[in-house]
PDB file of C-alpha atoms in Angstrom:
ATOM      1  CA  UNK A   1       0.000   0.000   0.000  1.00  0.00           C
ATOM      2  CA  UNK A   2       1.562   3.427  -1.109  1.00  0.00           C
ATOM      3  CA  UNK A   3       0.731   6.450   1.440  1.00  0.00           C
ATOM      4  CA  UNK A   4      -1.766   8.860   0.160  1.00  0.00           C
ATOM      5  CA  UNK A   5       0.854  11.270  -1.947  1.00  0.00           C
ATOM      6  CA  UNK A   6      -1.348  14.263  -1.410  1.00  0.00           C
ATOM      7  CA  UNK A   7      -0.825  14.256   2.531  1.00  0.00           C
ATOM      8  CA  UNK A   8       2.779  13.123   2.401  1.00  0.00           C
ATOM      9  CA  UNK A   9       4.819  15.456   3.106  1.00  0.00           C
ATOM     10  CA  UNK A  10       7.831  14.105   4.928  1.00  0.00           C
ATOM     11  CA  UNK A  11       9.518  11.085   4.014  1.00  0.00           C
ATOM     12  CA  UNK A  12      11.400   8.851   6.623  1.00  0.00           C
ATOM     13  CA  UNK A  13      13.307   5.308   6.274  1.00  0.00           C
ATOM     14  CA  UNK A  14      13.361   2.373   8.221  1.00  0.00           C
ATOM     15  CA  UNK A  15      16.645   0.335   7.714  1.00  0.00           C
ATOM     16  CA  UNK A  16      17.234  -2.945   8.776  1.00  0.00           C
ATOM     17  CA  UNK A  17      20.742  -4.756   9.057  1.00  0.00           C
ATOM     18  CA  UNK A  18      21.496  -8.544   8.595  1.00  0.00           C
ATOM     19  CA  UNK A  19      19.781 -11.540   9.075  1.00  0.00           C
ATOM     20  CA  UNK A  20      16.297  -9.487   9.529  1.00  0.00           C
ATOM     21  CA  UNK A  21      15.710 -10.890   5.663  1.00  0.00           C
ATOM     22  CA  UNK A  22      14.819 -14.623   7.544  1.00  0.00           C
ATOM     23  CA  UNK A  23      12.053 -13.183   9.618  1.00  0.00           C
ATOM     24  CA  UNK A  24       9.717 -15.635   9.946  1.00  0.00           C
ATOM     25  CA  UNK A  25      12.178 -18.728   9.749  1.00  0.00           C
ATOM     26  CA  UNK A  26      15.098 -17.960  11.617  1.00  0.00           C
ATOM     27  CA  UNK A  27      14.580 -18.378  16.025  1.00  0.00           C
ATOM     28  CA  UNK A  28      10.825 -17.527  15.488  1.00  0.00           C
ATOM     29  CA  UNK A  29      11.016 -18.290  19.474  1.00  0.00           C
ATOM     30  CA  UNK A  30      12.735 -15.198  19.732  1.00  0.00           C
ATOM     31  CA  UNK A  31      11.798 -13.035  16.886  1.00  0.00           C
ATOM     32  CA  UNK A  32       8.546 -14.514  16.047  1.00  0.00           C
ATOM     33  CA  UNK A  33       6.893 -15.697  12.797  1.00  0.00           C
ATOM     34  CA  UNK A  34       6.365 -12.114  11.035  1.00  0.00           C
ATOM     35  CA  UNK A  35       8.276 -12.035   7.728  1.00  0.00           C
ATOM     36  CA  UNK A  36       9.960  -8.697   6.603  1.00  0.00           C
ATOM     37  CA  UNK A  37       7.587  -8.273   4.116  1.00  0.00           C
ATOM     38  CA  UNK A  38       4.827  -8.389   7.284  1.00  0.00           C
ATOM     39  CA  UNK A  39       6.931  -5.949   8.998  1.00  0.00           C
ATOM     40  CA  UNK A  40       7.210  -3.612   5.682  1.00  0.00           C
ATOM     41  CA  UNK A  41       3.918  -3.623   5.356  1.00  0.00           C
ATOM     42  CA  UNK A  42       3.536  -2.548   8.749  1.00  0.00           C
ATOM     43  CA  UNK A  43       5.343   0.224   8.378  1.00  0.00           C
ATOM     44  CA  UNK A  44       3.711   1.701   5.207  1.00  0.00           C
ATOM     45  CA  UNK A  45       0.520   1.169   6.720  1.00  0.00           C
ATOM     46  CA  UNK A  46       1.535   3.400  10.005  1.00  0.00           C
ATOM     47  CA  UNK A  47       3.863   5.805   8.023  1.00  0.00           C
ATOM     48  CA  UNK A  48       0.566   6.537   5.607  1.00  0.00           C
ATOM     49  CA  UNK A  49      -1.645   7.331   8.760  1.00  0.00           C
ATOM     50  CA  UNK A  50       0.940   9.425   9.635  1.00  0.00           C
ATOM     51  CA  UNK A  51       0.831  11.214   6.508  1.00  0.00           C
ATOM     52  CA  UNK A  52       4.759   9.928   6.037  1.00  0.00           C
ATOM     53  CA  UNK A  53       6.118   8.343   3.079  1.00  0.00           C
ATOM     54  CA  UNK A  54       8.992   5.549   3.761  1.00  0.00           C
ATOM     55  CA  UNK A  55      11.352   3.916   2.215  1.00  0.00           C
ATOM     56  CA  UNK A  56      12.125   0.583   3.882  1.00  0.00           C
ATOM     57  CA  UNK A  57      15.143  -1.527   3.345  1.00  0.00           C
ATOM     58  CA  UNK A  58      17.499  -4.545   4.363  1.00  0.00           C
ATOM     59  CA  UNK A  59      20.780  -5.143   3.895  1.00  0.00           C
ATOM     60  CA  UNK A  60      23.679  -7.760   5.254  1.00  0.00           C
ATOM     61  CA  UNK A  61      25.992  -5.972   4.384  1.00  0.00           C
ATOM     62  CA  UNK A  62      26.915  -3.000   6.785  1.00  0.00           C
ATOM     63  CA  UNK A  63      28.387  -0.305   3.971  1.00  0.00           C
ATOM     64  CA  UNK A  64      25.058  -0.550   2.249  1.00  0.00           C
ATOM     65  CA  UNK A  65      23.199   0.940   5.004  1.00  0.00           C
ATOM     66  CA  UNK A  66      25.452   3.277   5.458  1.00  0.00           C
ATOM     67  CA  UNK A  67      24.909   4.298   1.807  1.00  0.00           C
ATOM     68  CA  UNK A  68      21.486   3.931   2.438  1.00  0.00           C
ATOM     69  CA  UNK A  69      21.985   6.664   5.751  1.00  0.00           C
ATOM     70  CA  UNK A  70      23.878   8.749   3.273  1.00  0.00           C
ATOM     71  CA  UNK A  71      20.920   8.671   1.319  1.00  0.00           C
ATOM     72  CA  UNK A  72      18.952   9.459   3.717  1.00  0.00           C
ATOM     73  CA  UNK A  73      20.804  12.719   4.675  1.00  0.00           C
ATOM     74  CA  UNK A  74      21.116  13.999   1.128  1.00  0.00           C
ATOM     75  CA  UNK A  75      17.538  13.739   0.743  1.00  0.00           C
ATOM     76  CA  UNK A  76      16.605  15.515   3.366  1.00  0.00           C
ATOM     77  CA  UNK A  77      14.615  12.674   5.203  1.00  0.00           C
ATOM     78  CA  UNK A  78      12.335  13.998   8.274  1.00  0.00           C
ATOM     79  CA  UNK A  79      13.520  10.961  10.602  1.00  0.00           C
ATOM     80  CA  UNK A  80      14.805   7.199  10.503  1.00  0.00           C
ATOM     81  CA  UNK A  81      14.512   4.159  11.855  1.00  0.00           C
ATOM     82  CA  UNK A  82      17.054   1.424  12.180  1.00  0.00           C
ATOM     83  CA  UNK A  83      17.032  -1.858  13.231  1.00  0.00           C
ATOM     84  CA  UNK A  84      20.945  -2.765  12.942  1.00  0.00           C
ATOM     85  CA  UNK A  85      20.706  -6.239  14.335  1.00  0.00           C
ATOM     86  CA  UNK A  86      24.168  -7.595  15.093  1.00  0.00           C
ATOM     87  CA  UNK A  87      25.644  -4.332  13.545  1.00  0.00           C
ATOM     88  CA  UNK A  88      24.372  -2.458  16.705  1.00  0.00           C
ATOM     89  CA  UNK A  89      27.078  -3.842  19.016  1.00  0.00           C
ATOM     90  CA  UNK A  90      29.957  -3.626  16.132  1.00  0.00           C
ATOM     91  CA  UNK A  91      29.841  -0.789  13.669  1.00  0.00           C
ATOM     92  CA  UNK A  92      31.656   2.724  14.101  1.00  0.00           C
ATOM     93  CA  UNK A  93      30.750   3.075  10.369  1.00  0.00           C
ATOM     94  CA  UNK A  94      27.073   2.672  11.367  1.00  0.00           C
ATOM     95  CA  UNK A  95      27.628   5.632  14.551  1.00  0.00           C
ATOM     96  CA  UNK A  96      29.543   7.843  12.139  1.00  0.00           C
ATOM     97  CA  UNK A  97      27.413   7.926   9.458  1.00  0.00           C
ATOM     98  CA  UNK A  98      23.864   8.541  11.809  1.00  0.00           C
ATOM     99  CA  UNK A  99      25.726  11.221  13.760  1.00  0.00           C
ATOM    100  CA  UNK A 100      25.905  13.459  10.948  1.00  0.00           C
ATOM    101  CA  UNK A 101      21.958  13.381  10.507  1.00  0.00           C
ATOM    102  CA  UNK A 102      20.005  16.049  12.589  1.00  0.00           C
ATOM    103  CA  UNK A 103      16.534  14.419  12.258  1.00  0.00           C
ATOM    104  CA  UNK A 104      14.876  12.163  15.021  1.00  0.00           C
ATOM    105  CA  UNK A 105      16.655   8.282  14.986  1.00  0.00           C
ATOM    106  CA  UNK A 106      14.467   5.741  16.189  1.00  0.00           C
ATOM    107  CA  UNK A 107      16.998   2.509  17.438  1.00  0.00           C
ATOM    108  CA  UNK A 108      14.765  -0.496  16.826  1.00  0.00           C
ATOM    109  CA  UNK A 109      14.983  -4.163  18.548  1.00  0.00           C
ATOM    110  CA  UNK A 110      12.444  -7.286  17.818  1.00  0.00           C
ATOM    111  CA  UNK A 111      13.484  -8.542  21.208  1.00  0.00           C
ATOM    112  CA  UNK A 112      14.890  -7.226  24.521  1.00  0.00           C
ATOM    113  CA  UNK A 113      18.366  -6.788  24.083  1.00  0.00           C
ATOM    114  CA  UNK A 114      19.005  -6.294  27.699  1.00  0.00           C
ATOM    115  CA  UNK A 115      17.492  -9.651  28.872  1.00  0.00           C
ATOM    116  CA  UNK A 116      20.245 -11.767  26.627  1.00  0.00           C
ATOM    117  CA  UNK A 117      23.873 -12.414  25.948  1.00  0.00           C
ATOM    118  CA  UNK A 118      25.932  -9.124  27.883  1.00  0.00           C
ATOM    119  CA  UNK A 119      27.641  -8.446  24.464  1.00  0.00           C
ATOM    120  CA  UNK A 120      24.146  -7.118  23.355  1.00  0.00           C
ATOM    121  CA  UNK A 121      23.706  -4.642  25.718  1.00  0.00           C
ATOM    122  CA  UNK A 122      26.111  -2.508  24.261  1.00  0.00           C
ATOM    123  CA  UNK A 123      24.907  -0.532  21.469  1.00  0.00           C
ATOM    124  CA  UNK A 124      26.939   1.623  18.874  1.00  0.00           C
ATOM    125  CA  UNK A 125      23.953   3.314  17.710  1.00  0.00           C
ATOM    126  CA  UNK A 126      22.095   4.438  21.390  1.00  0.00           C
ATOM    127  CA  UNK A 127      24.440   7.135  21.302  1.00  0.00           C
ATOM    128  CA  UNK A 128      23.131   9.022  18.756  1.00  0.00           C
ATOM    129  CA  UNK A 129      19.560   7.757  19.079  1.00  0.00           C
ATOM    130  CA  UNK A 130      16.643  10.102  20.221  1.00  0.00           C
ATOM    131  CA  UNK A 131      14.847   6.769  21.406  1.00  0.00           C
ATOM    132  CA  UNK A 132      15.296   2.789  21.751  1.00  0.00           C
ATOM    133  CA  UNK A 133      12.260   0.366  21.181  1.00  0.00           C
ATOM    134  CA  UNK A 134      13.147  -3.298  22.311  1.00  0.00           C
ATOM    135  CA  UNK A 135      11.238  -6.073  23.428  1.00  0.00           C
ATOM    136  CA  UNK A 136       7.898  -5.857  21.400  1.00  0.00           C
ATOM    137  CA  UNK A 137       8.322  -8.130  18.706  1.00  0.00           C
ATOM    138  CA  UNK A 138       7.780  -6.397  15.333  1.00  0.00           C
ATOM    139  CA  UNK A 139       5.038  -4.424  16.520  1.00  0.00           C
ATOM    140  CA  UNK A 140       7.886  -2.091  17.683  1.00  0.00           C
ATOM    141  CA  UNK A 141       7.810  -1.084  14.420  1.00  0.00           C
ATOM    142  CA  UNK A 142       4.704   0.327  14.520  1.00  0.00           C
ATOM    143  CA  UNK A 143       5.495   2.208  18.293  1.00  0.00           C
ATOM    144  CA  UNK A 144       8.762   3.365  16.689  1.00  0.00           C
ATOM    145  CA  UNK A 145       7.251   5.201  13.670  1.00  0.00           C
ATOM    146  CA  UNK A 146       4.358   6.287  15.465  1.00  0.00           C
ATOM    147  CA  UNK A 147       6.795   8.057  18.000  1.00  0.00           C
ATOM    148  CA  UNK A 148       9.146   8.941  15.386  1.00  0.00           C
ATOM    149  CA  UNK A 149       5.801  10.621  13.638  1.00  0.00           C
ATOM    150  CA  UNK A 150       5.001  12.449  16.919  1.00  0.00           C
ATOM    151  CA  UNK A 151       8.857  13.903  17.031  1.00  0.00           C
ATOM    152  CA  UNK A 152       8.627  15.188  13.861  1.00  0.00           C
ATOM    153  CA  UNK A 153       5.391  17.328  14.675  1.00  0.00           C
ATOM    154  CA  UNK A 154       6.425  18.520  17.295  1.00  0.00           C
ATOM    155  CA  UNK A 155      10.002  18.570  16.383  1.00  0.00           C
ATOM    156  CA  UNK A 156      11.412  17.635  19.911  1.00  0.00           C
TER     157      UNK A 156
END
């Protein structure tokens, strides 16, 4: 479903980083039995009542998505939302390329990060995040852009 074009007026993204492609079929016990094409769906369906138009991607491969941040800078995106999966506890290139972006960042977990291995709990990209959402399966996509949505209004 595309968002109504004649409300959208801000566009955000919603990146995703590796392994999020076998939603659905990899540890469903832990990051359920949505697919990423239920979660992008998801998404378009809260970004359009919103009034927001997304782009929503996945990568495994870390300097994609930080092309794909790039991107999102030079177009002048109203916010983001990533979901770096294993990338969140490992990539400088990830930090350095969101800390040049002066829009709201949404950091994004399926599960709770803080209730599993202790390597998880430390995050490259909280640093530069306006707000985390962990621990609500992929309906955090939904809170995330919702909240992202609400920063933008009012831009806090």
């Amino acid at each position: 479903m595309q968002p109504d074009t004649a409300r959208v007026t801000k566009t955000i993204y919603v990146l995703n980083g590796p392994n999020l492609n076998l939603l659905g079929t990899r540890e469903p016990e832990v990051y359920g039995h949505a697919t990423i094409e239920d979660v992008e769906r998801m998404c378009r369906e809260t970004a359009d009542r919103h009034g927001l138009g997304l782009v929503f991607r996945q990568s495994n491969y870390e300097g994609e998505i930080v092309d794909w941040i790039q991107e999102a800078y030079g177009q002048q995106a109203a916010g983001l939302v990533i979901n770096p999966a294993a990338y969140t506890h490992t990539s400088v290139a990830i930090f350095d390329a969101l800390s040049m972006l002066k829009v709201p960042i949404i950091e994004l977990h399926i599960s709770n990060i803080h209730a599993r291995e202790s390597f998880r709990r430390r995050s490259y990209v909280s640093p530069v995040a306006r707000a985390i959402v962990c621990g609500f399966g992929v309906n955090g996509y939904s809170l995330a852009i919702t909240g992202l949505a609400a920063m933008i209004e009012t831009k806090v």
